[in-house]
Every structure is written in structure tokens, then in C-alpha cells.
PDB file of C-alpha atoms in Angstrom:
ATOM      1  CA  MET A   1     -14.981  -5.313  26.358  1.00 59.00           C
ATOM      2  CA  ARG A   2     -11.220  -5.779  26.471  1.00 82.00           C
ATOM      3  CA  ASN A   3     -11.362  -8.315  23.650  1.00 86.00           C
ATOM      4  CA  SER A   4     -13.104  -5.886  21.280  1.00 89.00           C
ATOM      5  CA  GLU A   5     -10.581  -3.178  22.185  1.00 89.00           C
ATOM      6  CA  LYS A   6      -7.755  -5.571  21.356  1.00 89.00           C
ATOM      7  CA  LYS A   7      -9.423  -6.421  18.048  1.00 90.00           C
ATOM      8  CA  LYS A   8      -9.808  -2.730  17.154  1.00 92.00           C
ATOM      9  CA  LYS A   9      -6.142  -2.102  17.900  1.00 93.00           C
ATOM     10  CA  TYR A  10      -5.139  -5.101  15.778  1.00 93.00           C
ATOM     11  CA  LEU A  11      -7.303  -3.973  12.857  1.00 92.00           C
ATOM     12  CA  ARG A  12      -5.924  -0.443  13.050  1.00 94.00           C
ATOM     13  CA  GLU A  13      -2.360  -1.804  12.964  1.00 94.00           C
ATOM     14  CA  LEU A  14      -3.207  -4.127  10.073  1.00 92.00           C
ATOM     15  CA  TYR A  15      -4.802  -1.240   8.169  1.00 93.00           C
ATOM     16  CA  ARG A  16      -1.717   0.926   8.747  1.00 94.00           C
ATOM     17  CA  ILE A  17       0.610  -1.797   7.448  1.00 93.00           C
ATOM     18  CA  LEU A  18      -1.610  -2.425   4.406  1.00 91.00           C
ATOM     19  CA  THR A  19      -1.855   1.246   3.457  1.00 92.00           C
ATOM     20  CA  GLU A  20       1.913   1.587   3.881  1.00 92.00           C
ATOM     21  CA  TYR A  21       2.512  -1.467   1.681  1.00 91.00           C
ATOM     22  CA  TYR A  22       0.025  -0.406  -0.980  1.00 91.00           C
ATOM     23  CA  GLY A  23       1.459   3.105  -0.983  1.00 92.00           C
ATOM     24  CA  ILE A  24       4.894   1.690  -1.812  1.00 91.00           C
ATOM     25  CA  ALA A  25       3.401  -0.693  -4.394  1.00 92.00           C
ATOM     26  CA  ALA A  26       1.449   2.141  -6.042  1.00 91.00           C
ATOM     27  CA  THR A  27       4.559   4.326  -6.213  1.00 92.00           C
ATOM     28  CA  TYR A  28       6.531   1.478  -7.771  1.00 92.00           C
ATOM     29  CA  TYR A  29       3.730   0.724 -10.234  1.00 91.00           C
ATOM     30  CA  CYS A  30       3.459   4.362 -11.352  1.00 89.00           C
ATOM     31  CA  ASP A  31       7.228   4.470 -11.848  1.00 93.00           C
ATOM     32  CA  LEU A  32       7.085   1.253 -13.873  1.00 92.00           C
ATOM     33  CA  VAL A  33       4.251   2.551 -16.069  1.00 91.00           C
ATOM     34  CA  SER A  34       6.047   5.839 -16.749  1.00 92.00           C
ATOM     35  CA  ARG A  35       9.212   3.925 -17.675  1.00 92.00           C
ATOM     36  CA  LEU A  36       7.249   1.673 -20.021  1.00 90.00           C
ATOM     37  CA  LYS A  37       5.718   4.713 -21.731  1.00 89.00           C
ATOM     38  CA  ILE A  38       9.197   6.152 -22.290  1.00 86.00           C
ATOM     39  CA  GLU A  39      10.413   2.789 -23.625  1.00 84.00           C
ATOM     40  CA  LEU A  40       7.472   2.548 -26.031  1.00 84.00           C
ATOM     41  CA  ASP A  41       7.893   6.128 -27.257  1.00 80.00           C
ATOM     42  CA  ILE A  42      11.516   5.410 -28.243  1.00 59.00           C
TER      43      ILE A  42
END
């Protein structure tokens, strides 16, 4: 029982870190794409 609880906690932490990382990556990517569009328009 304790082992599964530990695993759930670990997965929740991993999920939190991944969503945080992908959120930053997505923001950066959107910024990059918008900059490229501006560059191409000029």
C-alpha cells in the first residue's frame, strides 16, 4: 500500500515538472514563431 502511494506521489511530481517545462517550451515556441512571421513579412 505504501509503495503505491509513493509511486502516485512521484508520478504527480513528475507530471507537475513536465507540464511546467512544456508550458515554458510552448511559450518560447510561440514567441519564436511570431518573430519568424515578422521577419518573413519584412
